[in-house]
Coordinates of C-alpha atoms and ligand atoms in Angstrom, one line a residue:
X55 CA -16.1 4.5 -10.9
X56 CA -15.0 6.3 -7.7
X57 CA -18.0 8.0 -6.2
X58 CA -17.6 11.2 -4.4
X59 CA -19.0 12.0 -1.0
X60 CA -18.3 15.3 0.7
X61 CA -16.1 15.2 3.8
X62 CA -17.9 16.4 6.9
X63 CA -16.7 16.9 10.5
X64 CA -17.7 13.4 11.6
X65 CA -15.7 11.2 9.2
X66 CA -16.1 7.4 8.7
X67 CA -14.1 4.4 7.9
X68 CA -14.4 5.3 4.2
X69 CA -13.4 8.9 4.6
X70 CA -11.6 11.0 7.2
X71 CA -13.2 14.1 8.6
X72 CA -12.4 17.6 7.2
X73 CA -9.2 17.7 9.3
X74 CA -8.1 14.3 7.9
X75 CA -8.9 12.3 11.0
X76 CA -10.1 8.7 11.1
X77 CA -11.2 8.4 14.8
X78 CA -8.1 9.5 16.8
X79 CA -5.6 9.2 14.0
X80 CA -4.6 11.2 11.0
X81 CA -4.3 15.0 10.5
X82 CA -1.6 17.0 8.9
X83 CA 1.5 17.5 11.1
X84 CA 3.7 19.4 8.8
X85 CA 6.4 22.1 8.9
X86 CA 5.2 25.6 8.1
X87 CA 7.2 25.6 4.9
X88 CA 5.1 22.7 3.5
X89 CA 1.8 24.2 4.4
X90 CA 1.2 25.8 1.0
X91 CA 1.9 22.6 -1.0
X92 CA -0.3 20.4 1.2
X93 CA -3.1 23.0 1.2
X94 CA -3.0 23.2 -2.6
X95 CA -3.4 19.4 -2.7
X96 CA -6.1 19.3 -0.1
X97 CA -8.2 22.0 -1.8
X98 CA -8.0 20.3 -5.2
X99 CA -7.6 16.5 -5.0
X100 CA -11.3 15.6 -4.8
X101 CA -12.3 18.1 -7.4
X102 CA -9.6 16.7 -9.8
X103 CA -10.1 13.0 -9.0
X104 CA -13.9 13.1 -9.7
X105 CA -13.6 15.3 -12.8
X106 CA -15.0 13.3 -15.7
X107 CA -12.0 13.8 -18.0
X108 CA -9.7 12.7 -15.2
X109 CA -11.7 9.6 -14.5
X110 CA -11.7 8.7 -18.2
X111 CA -8.0 8.9 -18.5
X112 CA -7.4 7.2 -15.1
X113 CA -9.7 4.2 -16.0
X114 CA -8.2 4.0 -19.5
X115 CA -4.6 3.7 -18.2
X116 CA -5.6 1.3 -15.5
X117 CA -7.2 -0.9 -18.2
X118 CA -4.9 -0.6 -21.2
X119 CA -1.6 0.2 -19.5
X120 CA -1.6 -1.4 -16.1
X121 CA -3.7 -4.4 -17.3
X122 CA -6.8 -4.1 -15.1
X123 CA -9.1 -5.6 -14.1
X124 CA -6.7 -8.1 -12.4
X125 CA -8.1 -11.6 -12.1
X126 CA -9.8 -13.0 -9.0
X127 CA -8.4 -16.6 -9.1
X128 CA -10.0 -19.5 -7.3
X129 CA -6.9 -21.3 -5.8
X130 CA -8.2 -24.9 -5.7
X131 CA -5.2 -26.7 -4.2
X132 CA -4.6 -24.0 -1.6
X133 CA -8.3 -24.2 -0.7
X134 CA -8.1 -27.9 -0.2
X135 CA -5.0 -27.5 2.0
X136 CA -7.0 -25.1 4.3
X137 CA -10.3 -26.9 3.8
X138 CA -12.1 -23.7 2.7
X139 CA -12.5 -21.5 -0.4
X140 CA -9.6 -19.2 -1.2
X141 CA -9.6 -16.6 -3.9
X142 CA -6.5 -14.7 -4.9
X143 CA -6.8 -11.1 -6.1
X144 CA -4.0 -11.0 -8.6
X145 CA -2.4 -7.6 -8.1
X146 CA 0.9 -9.3 -9.0
X147 CA -0.3 -9.3 -12.6
X148 CA -0.3 -5.5 -12.8
X149 CA 2.3 -3.8 -15.0
X150 CA 5.5 -3.4 -12.8
X151 CA 4.4 -6.3 -10.6
X152 CA 2.4 -4.9 -7.8
X153 CA -0.6 -2.8 -6.7
X154 CA 1.6 0.3 -6.5
X155 CA 1.0 1.3 -10.1
X156 CA -2.7 2.1 -9.4
X157 CA -1.6 4.9 -7.1
X158 CA 1.3 6.1 -9.2
X159 CA -0.9 6.5 -12.3
X160 CA -3.5 8.4 -10.2
X161 CA -1.0 10.8 -8.6
X162 CA 1.0 11.6 -11.7
X163 CA -2.3 12.4 -13.6
X164 CA -3.3 14.6 -10.7
X165 CA 0.1 16.3 -10.6
X166 CA -0.3 17.1 -14.3
X167 CA -3.6 18.8 -13.7
X168 CA -2.1 20.8 -10.9
X169 CA 0.4 22.1 -13.5
X170 CA 3.4 20.3 -11.9
X171 CA 6.4 19.7 -14.1
X172 CA 8.6 17.6 -11.7
X173 CA 7.8 14.5 -9.7
X174 CA 9.6 13.3 -6.6
X175 CA 9.2 10.1 -4.7
X176 CA 10.8 8.1 -1.9
X177 CA 11.3 4.4 -2.1
X178 CA 12.4 1.6 0.2
X179 CA 12.5 -1.7 -1.8
X180 CA 12.2 0.3 -5.0
X181 CA 8.7 -0.9 -6.0
X182 CA 7.1 2.5 -5.5
X183 CA 10.1 4.2 -7.2
X184 CA 9.8 1.9 -10.2
X185 CA 6.0 2.4 -10.5
X186 CA 6.4 6.2 -10.3
X187 CA 9.4 6.3 -12.7
X188 CA 7.3 4.1 -15.1
X189 CA 4.3 6.5 -15.2
X190 CA 6.7 9.5 -15.5
X191 CA 8.3 8.0 -18.5
X192 CA 4.9 7.4 -20.0
X193 CA 4.0 11.0 -19.5
X194 CA 7.4 12.5 -20.3
X195 CA 7.7 14.1 -16.8
X196 CA 11.0 14.6 -14.9
X197 CA 11.2 12.1 -12.0
X198 CA 13.5 12.1 -9.0
X199 CA 13.5 9.2 -6.6
X200 CA 15.2 9.3 -3.1
X201 CA 16.4 6.0 -1.8
X202 CA 18.6 5.1 1.2
X203 CA 22.1 4.1 0.3
X204 CA 21.6 0.7 2.1
X205 CA 18.4 0.0 0.2
X206 CA 20.2 0.9 -3.1
X207 CA 22.8 -1.8 -2.3
X208 CA 20.1 -4.3 -1.4
X209 CA 17.8 -3.6 -4.3
X210 CA 20.2 -3.1 -7.2
X211 CA 17.8 -4.5 -9.9
X212 CA 15.2 -1.9 -9.0
X213 CA 17.8 0.9 -9.0
X214 CA 18.8 -0.2 -12.5
X215 CA 15.1 -0.3 -13.6
X216 CA 14.4 3.3 -12.4
X217 CA 17.5 4.6 -14.2
X218 CA 16.6 2.8 -17.4
X219 CA 13.1 4.4 -17.1
X220 CA 14.9 7.8 -17.1
X221 CA 14.5 8.7 -13.4
X222 CA 17.3 10.2 -11.3
X223 CA 17.9 8.1 -8.2
X224 CA 19.4 10.2 -5.4
X225 CA 21.0 8.3 -2.5
X226 CA 19.9 9.3 1.1
X227 CA 23.0 9.2 3.2
X228 CA 21.7 10.3 6.6
X229 CA 20.6 8.2 9.6
X230 CA 20.0 4.5 9.0
X231 CA 20.2 5.1 5.2
X232 CA 16.9 3.4 4.6
X233 CA 13.2 4.4 3.8
X234 CA 12.6 6.9 6.6
X235 CA 15.8 8.8 5.6
X236 CA 14.8 8.8 2.0
X237 CA 11.4 10.2 3.1
X238 CA 13.2 13.0 5.0
X239 CA 15.2 13.9 1.8
X240 CA 12.0 13.9 -0.3
X241 CA 10.3 16.3 2.1
X242 CA 13.4 18.6 2.1
X243 CA 13.2 18.6 -1.8
X244 CA 9.5 19.5 -1.7
X245 CA 10.2 22.4 0.7
X246 CA 12.8 23.8 -1.7
X247 CA 10.6 23.3 -4.8
X248 CA 7.1 24.2 -3.7
X249 CA 5.8 25.5 -7.1
X250 CA 6.6 23.1 -9.8
X251 CA 6.9 19.8 -7.9
X252 CA 4.5 17.1 -6.7
X253 CA 5.5 14.5 -4.1
X254 CA 4.1 11.1 -4.9
X255 CA 3.8 9.2 -1.6
X256 CA 3.6 5.4 -2.1
X257 CA 1.3 4.3 0.7
X258 CA -1.7 5.4 2.8
X259 CA 0.6 7.5 5.1
X260 CA 1.7 11.1 5.2
X261 CA -0.3 14.2 6.0
X262 CA -3.9 14.6 5.0
X263 CA -5.0 14.3 2.2
X264 CA -2.5 11.6 1.2
X265 CA -4.0 8.7 3.2
X266 CA -7.5 9.4 1.8
X267 CA -6.2 10.1 -1.7
X268 CA -4.1 6.9 -1.9
X269 CA -6.9 4.8 -0.4
X270 CA -9.3 6.1 -3.1
X271 CA -6.8 5.3 -5.9
X272 CA -6.3 1.8 -4.5
X273 CA -10.0 1.2 -3.8
X274 CA -10.3 -0.2 -7.4
X275 CA -9.0 -3.4 -5.9
X276 CA -12.2 -4.0 -3.7
X277 CA -14.4 -2.5 -6.4
X278 CA -13.3 -5.3 -8.7
X279 CA -13.4 -8.0 -6.1
X280 CA -17.1 -7.3 -5.5
X281 CA -18.0 -7.5 -9.2
X282 CA -15.9 -10.6 -9.6
X283 CA -17.3 -12.5 -6.6
X284 CA -20.9 -11.6 -7.8
X285 CA -20.1 -13.2 -11.1
X286 CA -18.4 -16.3 -9.7
X287 CA -20.4 -17.1 -6.6
X288 CA -23.5 -15.0 -6.9
X289 CA -22.8 -12.7 -3.9
X290 CA -20.4 -9.8 -3.7
X291 CA -19.6 -10.4 0.0
X292 CA -16.9 -12.9 1.1
X293 CA -16.5 -14.0 4.7
X294 CA -12.9 -12.7 5.0
X295 CA -10.6 -10.3 3.2
X296 CA -6.9 -10.7 4.1
X297 CA -4.0 -8.4 3.1
X298 CA -0.5 -7.6 4.3
X299 CA 0.2 -4.2 5.8
X300 CA 3.4 -2.2 5.4
X301 CA 2.0 1.4 5.3
X302 CA -1.3 -0.2 4.4
X303 CA -2.2 0.7 0.8
X304 CA -2.9 -2.7 -0.7
X305 CA -4.9 -3.6 2.5
X306 CA -6.8 -0.2 2.3
X307 CA -7.6 -0.9 -1.3
X308 CA -8.7 -4.5 -0.7
X309 CA -10.8 -3.5 2.4
X310 CA -12.4 -0.2 1.1
X311 CA -15.7 -1.3 -0.4
X312 CA -16.2 -3.8 2.4
X313 CA -15.7 -1.3 5.3
X314 CA -19.4 -0.8 5.8
X315 CA -20.3 -4.5 5.2
X316 CA -19.9 -5.7 8.8
X317 CA -20.4 -9.3 7.9
X318 CA -17.1 -9.2 6.1
X319 CA -14.1 -9.9 8.5
X320 CA -11.1 -7.8 7.6
X321 CA -7.7 -9.3 8.4
X322 CA -4.5 -7.2 8.3
X323 CA -1.2 -9.0 8.6
X324 CA 1.9 -7.2 9.8
X325 CA 5.5 -8.3 9.7
X326 CA 6.7 -9.9 13.0
X327 CA 10.3 -10.1 11.7
X328 CA 12.2 -12.4 14.0
X329 CA 9.3 -12.4 16.5
X330 CA 7.2 -9.7 18.1
X331 CA 9.4 -9.5 21.2
X332 CA 12.7 -10.2 19.5
X333 CA 13.6 -6.5 19.1
X334 CA 13.7 -7.2 15.4
X335 CA 10.1 -6.7 14.3
X336 CA 7.8 -4.4 12.3
X337 CA 4.5 -5.3 13.9
X338 CA 3.3 -1.8 14.5
X339 CA 0.0 -2.4 16.2
X340 CA 1.6 -4.8 18.7
X341 CA 4.6 -2.7 19.4
X342 CA 3.6 0.9 18.6
X343 CA 2.1 3.8 20.6
X344 CA 0.2 6.9 19.3
X345 CA 2.7 9.3 17.8
X346 CA 3.5 11.5 14.8
X347 CA 5.5 10.1 11.9
X348 CA 5.9 11.6 8.4
X349 CA 3.0 14.1 8.8
X350 CA 0.2 12.2 10.5
X351 CA -0.8 10.9 13.9
X352 CA -0.9 7.2 14.0
X353 CA 0.6 4.2 15.8
X354 CA 4.4 4.4 15.7
X355 CA 7.1 2.1 17.0
X356 CA 9.1 4.3 19.4
X357 CA 11.2 4.4 22.6
X358 CA 9.7 5.7 25.9
X359 CA 11.0 9.2 25.0
X360 CA 9.4 9.1 21.6
X361 CA 12.4 8.3 19.3
X362 CA 11.3 6.2 16.3
X363 CA 12.8 2.7 16.6
X364 CA 14.4 0.8 13.8
X365 CA 12.0 -1.8 12.4
X366 CA 13.0 -5.2 10.9
X367 CA 11.3 -7.4 8.3
X368 CA 12.8 -9.7 5.7
X369 CA 10.5 -7.9 3.2
X370 CA 11.7 -4.3 2.5
X371 CA 8.1 -3.3 1.7
X372 CA 6.9 -4.1 5.3
X373 CA 10.0 -2.7 7.0
X374 CA 8.3 0.5 8.2
X375 CA 7.9 1.7 11.9
X376 CA 4.3 3.0 11.4
X377 CA 1.0 2.3 9.6
X378 CA -1.5 4.6 8.0
X379 CA -4.0 6.4 10.2
X380 CA -7.0 4.4 8.7
X381 CA -5.4 1.2 9.9
X382 CA -4.7 2.6 13.3
X383 CA -8.4 3.4 13.5
X384 CA -9.4 0.0 12.2
X385 CA -7.2 -1.6 14.8
X386 CA -8.4 0.6 17.7
X387 CA -12.1 0.2 16.8
X388 CA -11.8 -3.5 16.2
X389 CA -13.2 -3.3 12.7
X390 CA -10.2 -5.1 11.4
X391 CA -8.3 -7.9 13.1
X392 CA -4.5 -7.5 13.1
X393 CA -2.3 -10.6 12.9
X394 CA 1.4 -11.0 12.2
X395 CA 3.7 -13.4 10.5
X396 CA 7.5 -13.9 11.1
X397 CA 10.2 -13.9 8.4
X398 CA 10.4 -17.7 8.5
X399 CA 6.6 -18.1 8.3
X400 CA 6.5 -15.8 5.3
X401 CA 9.3 -17.7 3.5
X402 CA 7.5 -21.0 4.0
X403 CA 4.2 -19.5 2.7
X404 CA 6.0 -18.3 -0.5
X405 CA 7.4 -21.7 -1.2
X406 CA 4.0 -23.3 -0.5
X407 CA 2.1 -21.0 -2.9
X408 CA 4.8 -21.6 -5.6
X409 CA 4.3 -25.4 -5.2
X410 CA 0.6 -25.4 -4.8
X411 CA -0.5 -22.9 -7.3
X412 CA 2.4 -22.1 -9.6
X413 CA 2.5 -18.5 -8.3
X414 CA 5.7 -17.0 -6.7
X415 CA 4.5 -14.1 -4.5
X416 CA 6.4 -11.1 -3.2
X417 CA 7.8 -11.5 0.3
X418 CA 5.4 -8.8 1.5
X419 CA 2.4 -10.7 0.2
X420 CA 3.7 -14.0 1.7
X421 CA 2.9 -12.6 5.2
X422 CA -0.8 -12.5 4.3
X423 CA -0.6 -16.1 3.1
X424 CA 1.3 -17.2 6.2
X425 CA -1.6 -15.9 8.4
X426 CA -3.9 -18.5 6.8
X427 CA -2.5 -20.9 9.3
X428 CA -3.7 -18.8 12.2
X429 CA -7.3 -18.7 11.0
X430 CA -10.2 -21.1 11.7
X431 CA -12.2 -21.4 8.5
X432 CA -15.2 -23.6 7.7
X433 CA -15.3 -25.4 4.4
X434 CA -18.0 -23.0 3.0
X435 CA -16.2 -19.8 4.0
X436 CA -15.1 -17.5 1.1
X437 CA -11.7 -16.0 1.8
X438 CA -10.2 -13.4 -0.5
X439 CA -6.4 -12.8 -0.1
X440 CA -4.9 -9.8 -1.8
X441 CA -1.9 -11.0 -3.7
X442 CA -0.2 -7.6 -3.6
X443 CA 2.8 -8.4 -5.8
X444 CA 5.0 -10.9 -7.6
X445 CA 8.2 -12.4 -6.3
X446 CA 10.7 -11.7 -9.1
X447 CA 12.3 -9.0 -7.0
X448 CA 12.8 -11.4 -4.1
X449 CA 14.5 -14.2 -6.0
X450 CA 17.9 -13.5 -4.4
X451 CA 16.3 -14.1 -0.9
X452 CA 14.4 -17.2 -2.1
X453 CA 17.6 -18.6 -3.6
X454 CA 19.5 -18.1 -0.4
X455 CA 16.7 -19.9 1.5
X456 CA 16.8 -22.9 -1.0
X457 CA 20.6 -23.2 -0.4
X458 CA 20.0 -23.4 3.3
X459 CA 17.3 -26.1 3.0
Ligands
PLP528 C1 5.1 -1.9 -1.2 C2 4.5 -3.2 -1.1 C3 3.7 -3.7 0.0 C4 3.5 -2.8 1.2 O1 2.9 -1.6 1.0 P1 1.4 -1.3 1.5 O2 1.3 0.1 1.3 O3 1.2 -1.8 2.9 O4 0.5 -2.1 0.5 C5 3.1 -4.9 0.0 N1 3.2 -5.7 -1.1 C6 4.0 -5.4 -2.2 C7 4.1 -6.3 -3.3 C8 4.6 -4.1 -2.2 O5 5.3 -3.8 -3.3

């Protein structure tokens, strides 16, 4: 169960202050015309989330529909390879193939209780769009997903899935025709439909209260890890928790219940793309500066005059020029260590996991696995890696790689 604590003006790792700040990052930088929607959400999200009937339905759907709890799997051959003890948190076994369904279920239930009749979402690779369209189909709610034209071409199977689930997929034709343009279109829609529409954001980004709300919905991941470790090894605290970071939602969920356990080292892994200094990277903590993107102050990849730069990663889910404000704070305060893995390192890690454990991970997830090579473990260390999603959606890329080998 989620446990409520009342926001104050200090804030902590587990909860931003009343203005939505984690340390120096967060807040709600929104146009005047969105103020009413965001205020409505801010005034109601905790009340609704911790209502008993809401919790009952949320937990029921996580269990019977999404398939939770997801297993915590001891990866024996991978452990031998790295001479340590590695456990995989199997978010890939969730319905729709990734952790994103946890948040989609939470936000759609919340939208219903706010009396909303229409759901909008943005999507890059299409995973968040598919998760949102799925829950909307389940609940019989209208769903509109904005997606960059370029992403629609690159991710055709997910476009087909969303359509089959009854969602309208609207192409974003402006700018670079990718995720950030789809986000702009979704924001425009929300401004035009303030009364009947809820905007489901897919990661721990956006104006307050989204980062806090999405973190709480995803915190089920670390809640389960603690219980499962206790059962398996007699203690709920591992030495390391590792996760990939795009916007940061699977990492926030995997870290959450360990944030105050300072003996647990938190390792976040960003996408280095073709290399951090190649000009084709998405390693935000290495390349970014404080700035405002999509409604909050965080670290943002930008030019000297503050224009957002185009990121690059082989995995569409990590191809984002910012990170959530919680992660910017974890980075600045040193509570989490930030590493990065290149496109090639991620590809190698995917093939390695497939051969060693019979699990084909998503390309995003593969970045966390690739970073195992950068760590110095002892043989008794307990390492939990968040296996955020499965690799079905990435088979075209994997097949191309095999042809090149
Ligand atoms: C979307 C996605 C990510 C990146 O998003 P976060 O918010 O950083 O978790 C990572 N892994 C998978 C499988 C995804 O679908």
